[in-house]
Amino acid sequence: MNIHAIAAIYKFEMARTWRTLFQSVVSPVISTSLYFVVFGSAIGSRITEIQGVSYGAFIVPGLIMLSLMTQSISNASFAIYFPKFIGTVYELLSAPISYVEIVISYVGAAATKSAALGLIILGTSFFFVDIRIAHPFMMLLFLALTAITFSLFGFIIGIWADNFEKLQIVPLLIVTPLTFLGGTFYSIDMLPPIWQTITLLNPVVYLVSGFRWSFYDVADVNVFVSLGMIGVFLAICLLIVAWIFKSGYRLKS
Amino acid sequence: MASIISIRNLEKRYDSGFRALKGIDLDIPDGDIFALLGPNGAGKTTLINVVCGIVNASAGTVEAAGHNIISDYRAARSLIGLVPQELTTDAFETVWATVSFSRGLFGKPKNPAHIEKVLKDLSLWDKRNNMLMTLSGGMKRRVMIAKALSHEPKILFLDEPTAGVDVELRRSMWEVVRSLREHGVTIILTTHYLEEAEQMADRIGVVNAGEIVLVEQKHELMAKLGEKRLTLQLEDAVEQIPDALAAHTLEIGDDGYALVYTYNANDKRTGINSLFRDLDSAGLRLRDVDTKQSSLEEIFVDLVKAPTSESTRNDA
């Protein structure tokens, strides 16, 4: 194991966060607070409770998941896309470092950032609503698994993308709609029956449901199904990453 | 001398079908400064990139100090430092941070004293806290060299290190290269400045159209291929070569005020004696005589010119 290399890349990536602190941390916190104000106050005044939880508190896990997913993807995809774009990737390719080590360092750093951000948003939401966390350990497990899985996904996008447009298109056109339609701001019980079934095809539903369960003990789907689904996404992402490195796809000619 | 880089039958065919390397065999002796010469697109950079792990070879093997660059890539790569041709650096990092990062990336524990030495050798010490984006092109080039030296490599690849670099910086870079060689580092460089290869290299390899045309110790190469030119400055101009000198291969230069005789200094008979006898009988009066060894550049152009047109036709 080239520990020094992992440490070097991890530190490099974390240093980037400190340099761009405002963009990395402050702006997601501000936009999440806006969601609270808009959804919590405007809609919350009409919907008082969902499954015995006040609407404001109900959307907290969904909001954290939303940020966790989008930030994991953008952190990890930028981290690997940028060296490709400016050409400094040569150093990574010529270094005595294995593919596993590259993934651990980049995905580890991206997941650390977004998990920290998720916790900051959780902290922020204590100012707005009453929150209780029924299963703190499970909450952290969901947080960590989601951060890692979506950072891997972002890493894949960053390698696949050969221009800035591609870098943005997957988060914008696929991830954001799936998140908004994934029960972030509502319970899927509130949908017409046909849409309840269709919604189950949306992977984000399982993440939000499981995460919300760890707060309030209420869930749209069984929590073990949620965990299982995260496991499946994680495995798929790992397989794709393994293939990318084996074939040198978009990295080596 | 033992070879530190040993390349066998190396092939590179790109997806487009372009054959960038055609069965290269090359041994680079330990401790040499080895210059790779060749026209643009000859395959020099591809060759370097394969050895350094940036491009996958289609066939063939490469060993660095006995370590196969694929199966034993950790050992091989930790011996190698690479300064690529393009100036690619981060923008917001400081000089110190980026050079320290490279050292870590190559698996070496922190060593501020070594980084300090590298930065001082390359006159970057004053700039250590500057952001990379604030540096000039020449400074960035030095930073890239510092990055490559940060992990104390035994083999250093310099791909066109002096392209776009001013004379002063070029000189100071060559000083660094010389002192590295004194410390036992093998240096492989590509350059377009032939005079540089002439001054610096111990050994020269010429690459053309994906093939090694020749590898030779520099002085042997120059001696073997060394044509000399004898220039005879005349008192009075001639309009054509006098009949008495018709037996010699002469050209008229300097508006008729000079005759240029080209010969090979290694030939048994250079023809100089008979030329001078005939000069006398032609009644020409000499003002000055001057001989010049042909430069590496001329040798190089000779080597590359002939086979190129044919092999490119075969490729197409």
mmCIF file of C-alpha atoms in Angstrom, chain A residues 133-223:
data_model
loop_
_atom_site.group_PDB
_atom_site.id
_atom_site.type_symbol
_atom_site.label_atom_id
_atom_site.label_comp_id
_atom_site.label_asym_id
_atom_site.label_seq_id
_atom_site.Cartn_x
_atom_site.Cartn_y
_atom_site.Cartn_z
ATOM 1 C CA ILE A 133 -32.636 10.841 15.867
ATOM 2 C CA ALA A 134 -34.055 7.438 16.752
ATOM 3 C CA HIS A 135 -31.176 5.351 15.404
ATOM 4 C CA PRO A 136 -27.992 7.459 15.417
ATOM 5 C CA PHE A 137 -25.748 4.592 14.367
ATOM 6 C CA MET A 138 -27.958 3.691 11.404
ATOM 7 C CA MET A 139 -28.193 7.367 10.510
ATOM 8 C CA LEU A 140 -24.390 7.607 10.293
ATOM 9 C CA LEU A 141 -24.218 4.342 8.367
ATOM 10 C CA PHE A 142 -26.687 5.599 5.756
ATOM 11 C CA LEU A 143 -24.838 8.895 5.609
ATOM 12 C CA ALA A 144 -21.472 7.206 5.051
ATOM 13 C CA LEU A 145 -22.725 4.622 2.553
ATOM 14 C CA THR A 146 -24.563 7.224 0.492
ATOM 15 C CA ALA A 147 -21.561 9.555 0.504
ATOM 16 C CA ILE A 148 -19.232 6.778 -0.620
ATOM 17 C CA THR A 149 -21.591 5.361 -3.251
ATOM 18 C CA PHE A 150 -22.326 8.704 -4.860
ATOM 19 C CA SER A 151 -18.706 9.787 -4.691
ATOM 20 C CA LEU A 152 -17.858 6.633 -6.638
ATOM 21 C CA PHE A 153 -20.625 7.516 -9.068
ATOM 22 C CA GLY A 154 -19.190 11.032 -9.380
ATOM 23 C CA PHE A 155 -15.719 9.592 -9.949
ATOM 24 C CA ILE A 156 -17.114 7.541 -12.830
ATOM 25 C CA ILE A 157 -18.784 10.604 -14.334
ATOM 26 C CA GLY A 158 -15.558 12.583 -13.971
ATOM 27 C CA ILE A 159 -13.632 9.939 -15.895
ATOM 28 C CA TRP A 160 -16.314 9.513 -18.528
ATOM 29 C CA ALA A 161 -16.742 13.246 -19.143
ATOM 30 C CA ASP A 162 -14.490 14.729 -21.793
ATOM 31 C CA ASN A 163 -16.025 18.179 -21.644
ATOM 32 C CA PHE A 164 -17.696 20.377 -19.065
ATOM 33 C CA GLU A 165 -21.137 19.791 -20.491
ATOM 34 C CA LYS A 166 -20.973 16.051 -19.898
ATOM 35 C CA LEU A 167 -19.718 16.734 -16.419
ATOM 36 C CA GLN A 168 -22.898 18.620 -15.604
ATOM 37 C CA ILE A 169 -25.432 16.687 -17.622
ATOM 38 C CA VAL A 170 -25.812 13.592 -15.453
ATOM 39 C CA PRO A 171 -26.241 15.467 -12.167
ATOM 40 C CA LEU A 172 -28.547 17.975 -13.807
ATOM 41 C CA LEU A 173 -30.731 15.751 -15.936
ATOM 42 C CA ILE A 174 -30.803 12.532 -13.953
ATOM 43 C CA VAL A 175 -29.772 12.936 -10.343
ATOM 44 C CA THR A 176 -31.647 16.145 -9.503
ATOM 45 C CA PRO A 177 -35.003 14.982 -10.936
ATOM 46 C CA LEU A 178 -34.658 11.591 -9.266
ATOM 47 C CA THR A 179 -33.953 13.276 -5.961
ATOM 48 C CA PHE A 180 -36.890 15.638 -6.193
ATOM 49 C CA LEU A 181 -39.166 12.778 -7.216
ATOM 50 C CA GLY A 182 -37.695 10.436 -4.632
ATOM 51 C CA GLY A 183 -39.767 11.420 -1.636
ATOM 52 C CA THR A 184 -37.415 14.126 -0.465
ATOM 53 C CA PHE A 185 -40.200 16.561 0.300
ATOM 54 C CA TYR A 186 -43.119 14.180 0.681
ATOM 55 C CA SER A 187 -44.070 10.654 1.640
ATOM 56 C CA ILE A 188 -44.803 8.424 -1.318
ATOM 57 C CA ASP A 189 -48.042 7.441 0.452
ATOM 58 C CA MET A 190 -49.326 10.827 -0.658
ATOM 59 C CA LEU A 191 -49.061 9.884 -4.359
ATOM 60 C CA PRO A 192 -51.794 8.242 -6.465
ATOM 61 C CA PRO A 193 -51.426 4.407 -6.357
ATOM 62 C CA ILE A 194 -49.989 4.082 -9.865
ATOM 63 C CA TRP A 195 -47.261 6.625 -9.110
ATOM 64 C CA GLN A 196 -46.486 4.861 -5.847
ATOM 65 C CA THR A 197 -45.516 1.806 -7.903
ATOM 66 C CA ILE A 198 -43.569 3.732 -10.535
ATOM 67 C CA THR A 199 -41.701 5.618 -7.828
ATOM 68 C CA LEU A 200 -40.301 2.336 -6.540
ATOM 69 C CA LEU A 201 -38.114 2.245 -9.665
ATOM 70 C CA ASN A 202 -36.383 5.363 -8.419
ATOM 71 C CA PRO A 203 -33.300 4.344 -6.432
ATOM 72 C CA VAL A 204 -33.330 7.578 -4.466
ATOM 73 C CA VAL A 205 -36.604 6.553 -2.777
ATOM 74 C CA TYR A 206 -34.793 3.797 -0.910
ATOM 75 C CA LEU A 207 -32.021 6.065 0.285
ATOM 76 C CA VAL A 208 -34.333 8.797 1.535
ATOM 77 C CA SER A 209 -36.715 6.320 3.125
ATOM 78 C CA GLY A 210 -33.984 4.477 4.984
ATOM 79 C CA PHE A 211 -32.343 7.676 6.107
ATOM 80 C CA ARG A 212 -35.635 9.083 7.329
ATOM 81 C CA TRP A 213 -36.332 5.864 9.203
ATOM 82 C CA SER A 214 -33.111 6.349 11.182
ATOM 83 C CA PHE A 215 -34.509 9.696 12.365
ATOM 84 C CA TYR A 216 -38.198 9.112 12.983
ATOM 85 C CA ASP A 217 -38.771 5.368 12.767
ATOM 86 C CA VAL A 218 -41.102 5.924 9.804
ATOM 87 C CA ALA A 219 -40.296 4.636 6.340
ATOM 88 C CA ASP A 220 -41.832 4.229 2.885
ATOM 89 C CA VAL A 221 -40.041 0.940 2.368
ATOM 90 C CA ASN A 222 -38.490 -1.544 4.773
ATOM 91 C CA VAL A 223 -35.171 -0.296 6.096
#
